[in-house]
PDB file of C-alpha atoms in Angstrom:
ATOM      1  CA  GLN A   1      97.471 101.159 110.041  1.00  0.00           C
ATOM      2  CA  VAL A   2      94.757 103.503 108.874  1.00  0.00           C
ATOM      3  CA  GLN A   3      96.015 106.952 106.903  1.00  0.00           C
ATOM      4  CA  LEU A   4      94.159 109.800 105.674  1.00  0.00           C
ATOM      5  CA  VAL A   5      95.163 111.881 103.211  1.00  0.00           C
ATOM      6  CA  GLU A   6      94.110 115.198 102.190  1.00  0.00           C
ATOM      7  CA  SER A   7      94.282 117.218  99.093  1.00  0.00           C
ATOM      8  CA  GLY A   8      92.410 120.084  97.465  1.00  0.00           C
ATOM      9  CA  GLY A   9      93.461 122.943  99.390  1.00  0.00           C
ATOM     10  CA  GLY A  10      95.089 126.000  98.120  1.00  0.00           C
ATOM     11  CA  LEU A  11      94.756 129.800  97.459  1.00  0.00           C
ATOM     12  CA  VAL A  12      91.786 131.336  96.573  1.00  0.00           C
ATOM     13  CA  GLN A  13      90.003 134.487  95.988  1.00  0.00           C
ATOM     14  CA  ALA A  14      87.089 135.395  98.319  1.00  0.00           C
ATOM     15  CA  GLY A  15      83.461 134.215  96.843  1.00  0.00           C
ATOM     16  CA  GLY A  16      85.646 131.435  95.042  1.00  0.00           C
ATOM     17  CA  SER A  17      85.088 127.561  95.826  1.00  0.00           C
ATOM     18  CA  LEU A  18      87.298 124.457  96.585  1.00  0.00           C
ATOM     19  CA  ARG A  19      86.815 121.137  96.747  1.00  0.00           C
ATOM     20  CA  LEU A  20      88.672 118.972  99.508  1.00  0.00           C
ATOM     21  CA  SER A  21      88.872 115.375  99.234  1.00  0.00           C
ATOM     22  CA  CYS A  22      90.081 113.032 101.956  1.00  0.00           C
ATOM     23  CA  ALA A  23      91.158 109.255 100.996  1.00  0.00           C
ATOM     24  CA  ALA A  24      91.638 106.609 103.701  1.00  0.00           C
ATOM     25  CA  SER A  25      93.773 103.515 103.378  1.00  0.00           C
ATOM     26  CA  GLY A  26      94.277 100.859 106.043  1.00  0.00           C
ATOM     27  CA  ILE A  27      90.608 100.698 107.066  1.00  0.00           C
ATOM     28  CA  THR A  28      89.280  97.183 107.635  1.00  0.00           C
ATOM     29  CA  PHE A  29      85.757  98.477 109.206  1.00  0.00           C
ATOM     30  CA  SER A  30      82.952  99.639 107.189  1.00  0.00           C
ATOM     31  CA  SER A  31      81.153 101.907 109.560  1.00  0.00           C
ATOM     32  CA  ASN A  32      82.813 104.903 110.909  1.00  0.00           C
ATOM     33  CA  ASP A  33      81.692 108.876 111.207  1.00  0.00           C
ATOM     34  CA  MET A  34      84.187 111.380 109.504  1.00  0.00           C
ATOM     35  CA  GLY A  35      84.522 114.986 109.372  1.00  0.00           C
ATOM     36  CA  TRP A  36      86.330 118.119 108.236  1.00  0.00           C
ATOM     37  CA  TYR A  37      87.666 120.303 111.025  1.00  0.00           C
ATOM     38  CA  ARG A  38      90.019 123.124 110.602  1.00  0.00           C
ATOM     39  CA  GLN A  39      92.661 125.489 112.613  1.00  0.00           C
ATOM     40  CA  ALA A  40      92.949 129.248 112.151  1.00  0.00           C
ATOM     41  CA  PRO A  41      96.486 130.619 113.192  1.00  0.00           C
ATOM     42  CA  GLY A  42      96.602 131.291 116.984  1.00  0.00           C
ATOM     43  CA  LYS A  43      92.641 129.731 117.395  1.00  0.00           C
ATOM     44  CA  GLN A  44      91.813 125.927 118.405  1.00  0.00           C
ATOM     45  CA  ARG A  45      90.500 123.248 115.896  1.00  0.00           C
ATOM     46  CA  GLU A  46      87.069 123.315 115.014  1.00  0.00           C
ATOM     47  CA  LEU A  47      84.436 121.418 113.588  1.00  0.00           C
ATOM     48  CA  VAL A  48      83.479 122.318 110.029  1.00  0.00           C
ATOM     49  CA  ALA A  49      81.036 119.452 109.136  1.00  0.00           C
ATOM     50  CA  ALA A  50      80.664 115.678 109.969  1.00  0.00           C
ATOM     51  CA  ILE A  51      78.553 113.425 108.389  1.00  0.00           C
ATOM     52  CA  THR A  52      77.520 109.873 110.533  1.00  0.00           C
ATOM     53  CA  PHE A  53      77.959 106.384 109.077  1.00  0.00           C
ATOM     54  CA  ILE A  54      74.114 106.926 108.094  1.00  0.00           C
ATOM     55  CA  GLY A  55      74.553 110.007 106.152  1.00  0.00           C
ATOM     56  CA  ARG A  56      73.486 112.776 108.692  1.00  0.00           C
ATOM     57  CA  THR A  57      75.439 115.779 108.530  1.00  0.00           C
ATOM     58  CA  ASN A  58      76.159 118.677 110.827  1.00  0.00           C
ATOM     59  CA  TYR A  59      77.824 121.952 109.901  1.00  0.00           C
ATOM     60  CA  ALA A  60      79.163 124.767 111.762  1.00  0.00           C
ATOM     61  CA  ASP A  61      77.166 127.960 111.858  1.00  0.00           C
ATOM     62  CA  SER A  62      79.539 129.665 109.883  1.00  0.00           C
ATOM     63  CA  VAL A  63      79.461 127.471 106.729  1.00  0.00           C
ATOM     64  CA  LYS A  64      76.009 126.472 106.818  1.00  0.00           C
ATOM     65  CA  GLY A  65      74.467 127.257 103.488  1.00  0.00           C
ATOM     66  CA  ARG A  66      77.990 127.436 101.653  1.00  0.00           C
ATOM     67  CA  PHE A  67      79.972 124.103 102.598  1.00  0.00           C
ATOM     68  CA  THR A  68      78.693 120.734 101.861  1.00  0.00           C
ATOM     69  CA  ILE A  69      80.113 117.597 103.106  1.00  0.00           C
ATOM     70  CA  SER A  70      79.612 114.181 101.249  1.00  0.00           C
ATOM     71  CA  ARG A  71      80.871 110.473 101.424  1.00  0.00           C
ATOM     72  CA  VAL A  72      81.547 107.710  99.261  1.00  0.00           C
ATOM     73  CA  ASN A  73      82.020 105.022 101.682  1.00  0.00           C
ATOM     74  CA  ALA A  74      83.815 104.577 104.480  1.00  0.00           C
ATOM     75  CA  ASN A  75      86.961 105.789 102.811  1.00  0.00           C
ATOM     76  CA  THR A  76      86.208 108.790 100.879  1.00  0.00           C
ATOM     77  CA  VAL A  77      85.105 111.860 102.067  1.00  0.00           C
ATOM     78  CA  TYR A  78      84.812 115.462 100.541  1.00  0.00           C
ATOM     79  CA  LEU A  79      83.798 119.044 101.296  1.00  0.00           C
ATOM     80  CA  GLN A  80      82.546 121.306  98.578  1.00  0.00           C
ATOM     81  CA  MET A  81      83.071 124.637  99.727  1.00  0.00           C
ATOM     82  CA  ASN A  82      81.425 127.543  97.897  1.00  0.00           C
ATOM     83  CA  ASN A  83      81.472 131.426  98.364  1.00  0.00           C
ATOM     84  CA  LEU A  84      84.902 130.938 100.805  1.00  0.00           C
ATOM     85  CA  LYS A  85      85.957 133.911 102.995  1.00  0.00           C
ATOM     86  CA  PRO A  86      88.977 135.399 104.334  1.00  0.00           C
ATOM     87  CA  GLY A  87      87.567 133.662 107.718  1.00  0.00           C
ATOM     88  CA  ASP A  88      87.463 130.239 106.322  1.00  0.00           C
ATOM     89  CA  THR A  89      91.191 130.180 106.150  1.00  0.00           C
ATOM     90  CA  GLY A  90      93.262 127.828 108.358  1.00  0.00           C
ATOM     91  CA  VAL A  91      94.259 124.282 107.987  1.00  0.00           C
ATOM     92  CA  TYR A  92      91.608 121.562 107.392  1.00  0.00           C
ATOM     93  CA  TYR A  93      91.933 118.234 108.689  1.00  0.00           C
ATOM     94  CA  CYS A  94      89.959 115.090 107.739  1.00  0.00           C
ATOM     95  CA  ASN A  95      88.901 112.855 110.754  1.00  0.00           C
ATOM     96  CA  VAL A  96      87.310 109.474 110.591  1.00  0.00           C
ATOM     97  CA  ASP A  97      85.977 108.860 113.989  1.00  0.00           C
ATOM     98  CA  ARG A  98      85.200 105.255 115.371  1.00  0.00           C
ATOM     99  CA  ARG A  99      84.325 106.416 119.064  1.00  0.00           C
ATOM    100  CA  ARG A 100      80.751 104.590 118.712  1.00  0.00           C
ATOM    101  CA  TRP A 101      82.094 101.395 118.488  1.00  0.00           C
ATOM    102  CA  SER A 102      85.723 101.552 119.761  1.00  0.00           C
ATOM    103  CA  SER A 103      88.549 103.885 121.058  1.00  0.00           C
ATOM    104  CA  GLU A 104      89.976 104.724 117.158  1.00  0.00           C
ATOM    105  CA  ASN A 105      89.876 108.283 116.132  1.00  0.00           C
ATOM    106  CA  TYR A 106      92.352 109.398 113.181  1.00  0.00           C
ATOM    107  CA  TRP A 107      93.083 112.334 111.735  1.00  0.00           C
ATOM    108  CA  GLY A 108      95.008 113.302 108.306  1.00  0.00           C
ATOM    109  CA  GLN A 109      97.938 115.779 108.197  1.00  0.00           C
ATOM    110  CA  GLY A 110      96.030 118.576 106.773  1.00  0.00           C
ATOM    111  CA  THR A 111      95.429 120.720 103.682  1.00  0.00           C
ATOM    112  CA  GLN A 112      96.106 124.374 103.758  1.00  0.00           C
ATOM    113  CA  VAL A 113      93.200 126.640 102.621  1.00  0.00           C
ATOM    114  CA  THR A 114      93.723 130.490 101.794  1.00  0.00           C
ATOM    115  CA  VAL A 115      91.502 132.702 100.985  1.00  0.00           C
ATOM    116  CA  SER A 116      92.229 136.131  99.846  1.00  0.00           C
ATOM    117  CA  SER A 117      90.311 139.623 100.418  1.00  0.00           C
TER     118      SER A 117
END
């Protein structure tokens, strides 16, 4: 059973930085795409950043130049968030996406990020 555990969220002032981590257990495959999504109160979940199995990255326009996604292997993904803004506040979810190869798509429980002005 695949489980994703996020860590690194918290409360930070505008302009500050946080680094989110996601560790996946129970993974038996070597290839997957990984990503970070966020959901602000009253809004739909949106893609923040994604990284493919070959290391290609994609970012939401609102975070380009401030956030960096990276991965160590098929099990671990990070999101370095710099120059945080109040609009970055939300619950951040880690995603492991296997839909290139199967129907598998996994989510973590989420970690809260709150940016105060």
